[in-house]
């Protein structure tokens, strides 16, 4: 057995390490320096249609885009 001094050291590390990491990463300075600098998602993210009318309109729009793209490809070749 290693003795009580080793157990005391291990106990101190087990207690000190989580407290020290919470102190460091929870400090407002850390937040201002590292977290606030992260870019946010763009404000103009597309909205997913959630009712039948919007879904049908979106399907019509996609179908029209697909047909226009197909017509452009057939005239180019």
PDB file of C-alpha atoms in Angstrom:
ATOM      1  CA  UNK A   1       0.000   0.000   0.000  1.00  0.00           C
ATOM      2  CA  UNK A   2       1.142   3.505  -0.759  1.00  0.00           C
ATOM      3  CA  UNK A   3       0.047   5.085   2.456  1.00  0.00           C
ATOM      4  CA  UNK A   4      -2.139   7.912   3.622  1.00  0.00           C
ATOM      5  CA  UNK A   5      -0.042  10.643   1.975  1.00  0.00           C
ATOM      6  CA  UNK A   6      -0.812   9.286  -1.491  1.00  0.00           C
ATOM      7  CA  UNK A   7      -4.506   9.042  -0.654  1.00  0.00           C
ATOM      8  CA  UNK A   8      -4.472  12.620   0.623  1.00  0.00           C
ATOM      9  CA  UNK A   9      -2.750  13.771  -2.585  1.00  0.00           C
ATOM     10  CA  UNK A  10      -5.260  11.913  -4.778  1.00  0.00           C
ATOM     11  CA  UNK A  11      -8.163  13.370  -2.805  1.00  0.00           C
ATOM     12  CA  UNK A  12      -6.730  16.881  -3.197  1.00  0.00           C
ATOM     13  CA  UNK A  13      -6.345  16.395  -6.963  1.00  0.00           C
ATOM     14  CA  UNK A  14      -9.880  14.999  -7.278  1.00  0.00           C
ATOM     15  CA  UNK A  15     -11.271  18.043  -5.487  1.00  0.00           C
ATOM     16  CA  UNK A  16      -8.943  20.722  -6.873  1.00  0.00           C
ATOM     17  CA  UNK A  17      -9.107  19.835 -10.588  1.00  0.00           C
ATOM     18  CA  UNK A  18     -12.895  20.230 -11.106  1.00  0.00           C
ATOM     19  CA  UNK A  19     -13.015  23.363  -8.962  1.00  0.00           C
ATOM     20  CA  UNK A  20     -10.093  24.914 -10.847  1.00  0.00           C
ATOM     21  CA  UNK A  21     -11.596  24.132 -14.257  1.00  0.00           C
ATOM     22  CA  UNK A  22     -14.983  25.549 -13.240  1.00  0.00           C
ATOM     23  CA  UNK A  23     -13.242  28.659 -11.915  1.00  0.00           C
ATOM     24  CA  UNK A  24     -11.212  29.142 -15.119  1.00  0.00           C
ATOM     25  CA  UNK A  25     -13.909  28.353 -17.694  1.00  0.00           C
ATOM     26  CA  UNK A  26     -16.700  30.013 -15.722  1.00  0.00           C
ATOM     27  CA  UNK A  27     -14.910  33.345 -15.411  1.00  0.00           C
ATOM     28  CA  UNK A  28     -16.453  36.270 -17.314  1.00  0.00           C
ATOM     29  CA  UNK A  29     -13.055  37.067 -18.865  1.00  0.00           C
ATOM     30  CA  UNK A  30     -12.930  33.637 -20.505  1.00  0.00           C
ATOM     31  CA  UNK A  31     -16.428  34.155 -21.891  1.00  0.00           C
ATOM     32  CA  UNK A  32     -15.603  37.581 -23.307  1.00  0.00           C
ATOM     33  CA  UNK A  33     -12.315  36.420 -24.832  1.00  0.00           C
ATOM     34  CA  UNK A  34     -13.255  33.042 -26.321  1.00  0.00           C
ATOM     35  CA  UNK A  35     -17.011  32.453 -26.424  1.00  0.00           C
ATOM     36  CA  UNK A  36     -18.322  35.815 -27.592  1.00  0.00           C
ATOM     37  CA  UNK A  37     -15.973  35.814 -30.578  1.00  0.00           C
ATOM     38  CA  UNK A  38     -17.752  32.805 -32.123  1.00  0.00           C
ATOM     39  CA  UNK A  39     -19.824  33.682 -35.179  1.00  0.00           C
ATOM     40  CA  UNK A  40     -23.567  33.381 -34.962  1.00  0.00           C
ATOM     41  CA  UNK A  41     -25.755  31.693 -37.550  1.00  0.00           C
ATOM     42  CA  UNK A  42     -26.978  34.069 -40.245  1.00  0.00           C
ATOM     43  CA  UNK A  43     -30.265  35.772 -39.584  1.00  0.00           C
ATOM     44  CA  UNK A  44     -31.669  34.860 -42.988  1.00  0.00           C
ATOM     45  CA  UNK A  45     -31.803  31.112 -42.534  1.00  0.00           C
ATOM     46  CA  UNK A  46     -34.519  29.478 -44.645  1.00  0.00           C
ATOM     47  CA  UNK A  47     -37.781  28.692 -42.920  1.00  0.00           C
ATOM     48  CA  UNK A  48     -39.095  25.176 -43.291  1.00  0.00           C
ATOM     49  CA  UNK A  49     -42.743  25.084 -44.385  1.00  0.00           C
ATOM     50  CA  UNK A  50     -44.938  23.612 -41.676  1.00  0.00           C
ATOM     51  CA  UNK A  51     -48.441  23.594 -43.128  1.00  0.00           C
ATOM     52  CA  UNK A  52     -49.859  21.971 -46.250  1.00  0.00           C
ATOM     53  CA  UNK A  53     -50.307  25.202 -48.209  1.00  0.00           C
ATOM     54  CA  UNK A  54     -46.695  26.266 -47.708  1.00  0.00           C
ATOM     55  CA  UNK A  55     -45.432  22.774 -48.534  1.00  0.00           C
ATOM     56  CA  UNK A  56     -47.370  22.704 -51.811  1.00  0.00           C
ATOM     57  CA  UNK A  57     -46.090  26.172 -52.751  1.00  0.00           C
ATOM     58  CA  UNK A  58     -42.525  25.091 -52.026  1.00  0.00           C
ATOM     59  CA  UNK A  59     -42.969  21.922 -54.108  1.00  0.00           C
ATOM     60  CA  UNK A  60     -44.296  23.985 -57.028  1.00  0.00           C
ATOM     61  CA  UNK A  61     -41.342  26.355 -56.759  1.00  0.00           C
ATOM     62  CA  UNK A  62     -38.839  23.485 -56.671  1.00  0.00           C
ATOM     63  CA  UNK A  63     -40.517  21.791 -59.625  1.00  0.00           C
ATOM     64  CA  UNK A  64     -40.408  25.032 -61.639  1.00  0.00           C
ATOM     65  CA  UNK A  65     -36.708  25.476 -60.798  1.00  0.00           C
ATOM     66  CA  UNK A  66     -35.966  21.898 -61.799  1.00  0.00           C
ATOM     67  CA  UNK A  67     -37.826  22.285 -65.121  1.00  0.00           C
ATOM     68  CA  UNK A  68     -36.073  25.590 -65.852  1.00  0.00           C
ATOM     69  CA  UNK A  69     -32.703  24.009 -65.128  1.00  0.00           C
ATOM     70  CA  UNK A  70     -33.572  21.024 -67.321  1.00  0.00           C
ATOM     71  CA  UNK A  71     -34.636  23.332 -70.179  1.00  0.00           C
ATOM     72  CA  UNK A  72     -31.423  25.356 -69.859  1.00  0.00           C
ATOM     73  CA  UNK A  73     -29.306  22.210 -69.961  1.00  0.00           C
ATOM     74  CA  UNK A  74     -31.123  20.840 -73.018  1.00  0.00           C
ATOM     75  CA  UNK A  75     -30.723  24.105 -74.978  1.00  0.00           C
ATOM     76  CA  UNK A  76     -27.019  24.412 -74.088  1.00  0.00           C
ATOM     77  CA  UNK A  77     -26.061  20.997 -75.467  1.00  0.00           C
TER      78      UNK A  77
END
